[in-house]
XYZ file of C-alpha atoms in Angstrom:
320
model
C -31.947 -8.092 -5.853
C -34.603 -6.453 -7.978
C -33.316 -2.897 -7.475
C -31.541 -0.612 -9.884
C -28.694 -0.005 -7.467
C -26.824 3.266 -7.310
C -23.151 2.362 -7.186
C -21.171 5.077 -5.325
C -18.575 6.941 -7.352
C -18.458 10.489 -5.968
C -16.086 9.964 -3.040
C -13.779 7.980 -5.328
C -13.249 10.739 -7.897
C -10.596 12.633 -5.974
C -8.594 9.505 -5.230
C -8.607 8.357 -8.850
C -7.839 11.825 -10.225
C -4.902 12.185 -7.818
C -3.248 9.036 -9.186
C -2.677 10.343 -12.707
C 1.057 10.667 -12.023
C 1.312 7.974 -9.387
C -0.390 4.770 -8.365
C -3.323 3.591 -6.327
C -3.360 0.433 -4.222
C -6.795 -0.786 -3.130
C -6.814 -3.186 -0.184
C -10.032 -5.224 -0.092
C -10.608 -6.701 3.348
C -12.779 -9.416 4.771
C -13.943 -8.563 8.291
C -14.596 -11.577 10.521
C -11.525 -13.604 11.411
C -9.438 -11.095 9.495
C -9.665 -7.560 10.882
C -11.602 -8.724 13.931
C -12.060 -12.007 15.755
C -15.532 -13.124 16.806
C -16.673 -16.424 15.328
C -13.384 -18.122 16.194
C -13.746 -16.928 19.790
C -17.320 -18.224 20.022
C -16.570 -21.661 18.553
C -13.179 -22.057 20.268
C -11.167 -22.262 17.040
C -8.907 -19.389 18.040
C -7.968 -21.030 21.356
C -7.633 -24.427 19.681
C -4.864 -23.072 17.458
C -2.766 -22.546 20.593
C -2.884 -26.216 21.676
C -4.106 -25.609 25.200
C -2.185 -22.396 25.909
C -5.352 -20.283 25.665
C -8.413 -20.557 27.903
C -11.090 -21.481 25.362
C -13.974 -20.722 27.739
C -12.692 -17.202 28.299
C -12.645 -16.699 24.549
C -16.252 -17.889 24.308
C -17.308 -15.484 27.072
C -15.565 -12.574 25.344
C -17.214 -13.496 22.051
C -20.663 -13.659 23.661
C -20.204 -10.177 25.146
C -19.336 -8.781 21.726
C -22.246 -10.596 20.121
C -24.737 -9.205 22.639
C -23.461 -5.644 22.411
C -23.386 -5.701 18.596
C -27.019 -6.814 18.411
C -28.094 -4.348 21.121
C -26.477 -1.451 19.286
C -27.939 -2.571 15.945
C -31.458 -2.567 17.391
C -31.237 0.499 19.616
C -29.508 2.931 17.231
C -29.470 1.469 13.715
C -33.057 0.323 12.972
C -31.951 -3.283 12.609
C -35.239 -4.836 13.705
C -36.976 -2.773 11.029
C -34.582 -3.279 8.151
C -32.835 -6.636 8.667
C -35.018 -8.201 5.955
C -34.051 -5.449 3.503
C -30.294 -5.905 3.456
C -28.490 -3.914 0.753
C -24.886 -4.313 -0.403
C -23.943 -0.729 0.600
C -25.570 2.324 2.173
C -25.873 4.321 -1.062
C -27.665 1.494 -2.881
C -31.013 3.347 -2.766
C -29.655 6.869 -3.125
C -31.862 7.500 -6.169
C -34.926 7.194 -3.925
C -33.656 9.723 -1.358
C -35.220 13.138 -2.002
C -32.908 14.885 0.482
C -35.609 15.533 3.077
C -34.395 17.108 6.341
C -34.328 14.229 8.842
C -33.586 16.254 11.976
C -37.185 15.964 13.201
C -38.218 12.931 11.218
C -40.285 10.327 13.107
C -38.792 7.036 11.955
C -41.081 5.076 14.274
C -44.195 6.657 12.779
C -43.579 6.649 9.014
C -45.154 3.243 8.366
C -42.028 1.669 6.886
C -42.449 -1.985 5.933
C -43.712 -4.239 3.159
C -44.349 -4.009 0.298
C -40.874 -3.058 -0.929
C -42.268 -0.412 -3.261
C -40.836 3.004 -4.199
C -42.398 4.678 -1.153
C -40.787 2.222 1.250
C -37.505 2.306 -0.654
C -37.482 6.052 -0.006
C -38.065 5.430 3.707
C -35.269 2.848 3.718
C -33.001 5.336 1.936
C -33.742 7.833 4.741
C -32.636 5.258 7.291
C -29.471 4.540 5.347
C -28.639 8.255 5.239
C -29.270 8.584 8.972
C -27.055 5.558 9.667
C -24.296 7.056 7.497
C -24.478 10.286 9.504
C -24.242 8.380 12.790
C -21.300 6.374 11.478
C -19.463 9.551 10.504
C -19.967 11.069 13.965
C -18.698 7.996 15.805
C -19.820 6.212 18.962
C -18.731 8.965 21.340
C -21.429 11.242 19.921
C -24.294 9.096 21.153
C -22.797 7.161 24.085
C -21.946 8.616 27.492
C -18.484 8.351 29.008
C -19.422 5.434 31.254
C -20.645 3.357 28.307
C -17.576 4.256 26.264
C -15.409 3.127 29.162
C -17.147 -0.277 29.146
C -16.508 -0.592 25.401
C -12.871 0.368 25.848
C -12.443 -2.217 28.592
C -13.975 -4.962 26.452
C -11.746 -3.974 23.530
C -8.645 -4.058 25.760
C -9.579 -7.444 27.287
C -10.107 -8.877 23.822
C -6.898 -7.391 22.491
C -4.943 -8.826 25.418
C -6.515 -12.275 25.022
C -5.682 -12.279 21.283
C -2.107 -11.024 21.814
C -2.816 -7.694 20.136
C -4.795 -8.927 17.121
C -7.265 -6.016 17.141
C -4.758 -3.228 17.714
C -2.203 -4.594 15.240
C -4.872 -5.071 12.541
C -6.008 -1.504 13.111
C -2.412 -0.249 12.943
C -1.945 -2.133 9.665
C -5.100 -0.507 8.256
C -3.722 2.896 9.186
C -0.588 2.105 7.197
C -2.828 1.208 4.254
C -4.957 4.346 4.543
C -5.246 6.802 1.700
C -2.525 9.377 1.586
C 0.400 10.414 -0.535
C 3.650 8.830 0.506
C 7.142 9.865 -0.498
C 10.208 7.763 -1.047
C 11.381 8.269 2.538
C 8.220 6.637 3.915
C 8.715 3.329 5.678
C 5.692 2.112 3.725
C 7.126 2.803 0.286
C 9.688 0.022 -0.127
C 7.341 -2.501 1.453
C 4.745 -2.276 -1.300
C 7.102 -1.474 -4.138
C 5.070 1.210 -5.848
C 7.457 4.133 -6.185
C 9.346 4.733 -9.413
C 11.377 7.726 -8.296
C 11.996 9.844 -5.174
C 9.292 12.348 -6.166
C 6.644 9.783 -7.168
C 3.358 9.630 -5.306
C 0.893 6.881 -4.616
C -2.275 6.490 -2.667
C -3.827 3.638 -0.741
C -7.417 2.942 0.230
C -9.136 0.314 2.402
C -12.392 -1.289 1.324
C -14.347 -3.795 3.387
C -16.324 -6.611 1.726
C -18.006 -8.753 4.335
C -20.254 -11.775 3.925
C -22.296 -10.518 6.878
C -25.299 -8.217 6.511
C -24.605 -4.509 6.128
C -25.873 -2.913 9.343
C -24.150 -5.288 11.814
C -20.965 -4.910 9.759
C -21.087 -1.119 10.093
C -21.725 -1.485 13.819
C -18.725 -3.800 14.113
C -16.585 -1.164 12.403
C -17.681 1.352 15.032
C -17.191 -0.944 18.017
C -13.833 -2.296 16.845
C -12.491 1.220 16.135
C -12.303 0.865 12.362
C -14.690 3.695 11.440
C -11.935 6.304 11.345
C -10.063 4.253 8.735
C -12.825 2.680 6.637
C -15.544 5.098 5.493
C -19.162 3.949 5.383
C -19.029 4.285 1.593
C -16.276 1.676 1.502
C -18.244 -0.989 3.400
C -19.919 -3.656 1.242
C -22.111 -6.606 2.204
C -21.904 -9.586 -0.148
C -24.742 -11.350 1.703
C -27.087 -11.489 -1.303
C -24.957 -10.487 -4.277
C -21.757 -12.463 -3.651
C -18.179 -11.261 -3.442
C -17.471 -11.339 -7.167
C -20.212 -8.782 -7.761
C -18.876 -6.562 -4.972
C -15.360 -6.852 -6.385
C -16.636 -5.870 -9.821
C -18.311 -2.762 -8.382
C -15.076 -1.841 -6.619
C -13.088 -2.315 -9.829
C -15.499 0.050 -11.606
C -15.219 2.651 -8.839
C -11.427 2.710 -8.864
C -11.112 2.529 -12.615
C -7.763 3.950 -13.718
C -4.732 2.613 -15.529
C -2.418 2.585 -12.527
C -4.600 0.879 -9.902
C -3.726 -2.388 -8.186
C -6.035 -4.521 -6.046
C -5.236 -6.965 -3.259
C -7.743 -9.084 -1.336
C -7.039 -10.070 2.276
C -9.234 -12.556 4.125
C -9.569 -16.002 5.645
C -12.286 -17.680 3.574
C -12.760 -19.620 0.348
C -15.333 -17.168 -1.037
C -13.017 -14.162 -1.158
C -10.220 -16.429 -2.405
C -12.295 -17.665 -5.348
C -13.582 -14.152 -6.066
C -10.018 -12.796 -6.091
C -8.995 -15.554 -8.493
C -11.944 -14.705 -10.745
C -10.782 -11.086 -10.834
C -7.109 -12.128 -11.207
C -6.184 -10.190 -8.091
C -3.671 -11.291 -5.453
C -5.142 -12.938 -2.367
C -3.523 -13.032 1.078
C -5.007 -15.778 3.259
C -5.173 -14.954 6.956
C -4.060 -17.761 9.267
C -5.097 -17.925 12.950
C -2.181 -20.113 13.985
C 0.474 -18.519 16.211
C 3.791 -17.956 14.524
C 2.272 -17.443 11.097
C 3.253 -14.294 9.198
C -0.254 -14.177 7.724
C -2.057 -13.075 10.870
C -2.173 -10.185 13.328
C 0.306 -9.408 14.715
C 2.547 -10.626 11.923
C 1.319 -9.413 8.560
C 3.412 -6.607 7.103
C 3.218 -4.368 4.071
C 6.364 -6.025 2.764
C 4.617 -9.404 2.782
C 1.576 -7.967 1.005
C 3.951 -6.278 -1.440
C 5.243 -9.665 -2.541
C 1.691 -10.719 -3.444
C 1.254 -7.506 -5.419
C 4.463 -8.156 -7.323
C 3.509 -11.725 -8.268
C 0.373 -10.508 -10.062
C 1.344 -7.026 -11.207
C 5.110 -7.285 -11.470
C 7.515 -5.253 -9.381
C 9.176 -2.337 -11.184
C 10.946 -1.546 -7.918
C 12.181 -5.062 -7.285
C 15.701 -3.903 -6.547
C 14.422 -1.533 -3.882
C 12.420 -4.314 -2.247
C 15.449 -6.442 -1.498
C 16.789 -6.458 2.042
C-alpha cells in the first residue's frame, strides 16, 4: 500500500499479559453472511435456501433499506465521500502521522484534504480516523435522536424476524466469545475445552476481518449492534492487503505461547487464509437446519475445531 503502517499493539498488551497462567482464544470473524446478512438478502440467496418458504422480495427490500442507510451514515457522519479512495486496513494504520491535535473545533470541510497522498494529507486522514474512532466508541445514540434510533431498532427487529433470529443469535454468540476471565463453573468453559483445573483462567477476544472497505464495515458494526463487542481496534479491512496479511498482523498482536486462533466465515478467501496460517476454520452455512449458522452455531461446535488443530487437553470434560 506504500505506507509504513502502524500495527496496533497497545490495547492487546493487557490481554496477552493476563494469559500468562491461562489461555487466550482469538475468534477471527468474517462479517457479511456470517455475523450479518446483507448480500444474500439482496441477491435472494438467503430466501432460496428455504425452498420457497421465505418471501425473497421481502428479503431484497430489507437488504436495500440496510444498503441505503449504511451509505447515508457513511457519508453524513464518517467522511466516506472524502476518504473512500484512501482505504486503510485498520483505523490506527496512520497513527504515526497523527500529532494529537485537539479536534473539538477542527474544520474537516476546510482543511483541504485530498490528493496527493503525501505526509500532510496522511496527517489529515489520520485526524479523520481518530475522529471516527471516537464516534464509534460513543455509539449511535450519541449522535442520533430517539426517533431515528427507533427506526433503526425497527429495521433490526424486522430483519431479525425475517432471518429467524440470525442477527440476535450471532450477537449473543459474540458476547459469549468476548474477552473475560471464565472459571470452571462457566457454561462456556467445557464447550471450548480450555480449562486445565478449577482455578484456571482463560480469555477470549473477537476480531473482525472483512473483505469490505474499512469505514462501511465500522458503520455496519454500529448499525448491527456489534460495536459494544468488537472494538474499533479489532476491525480489519482486507480490501487491499488480503486476509493472509491481516491474519499475520493479528498473530503478531496476540503473540504468546498459549494463544489459539479460530477463523469463522462463509467464503473461500478466509478459508484459504486460515489454511495458510494452520488455524481452524468454521464455514458458515445459510441453509436451515445446519449447525454452522445462526441460530445453530455453539461454542461446543467451535471447540471441536479448536481441538482438531490444537489438541484437547480437556477432552474428557468435553464429552457429553
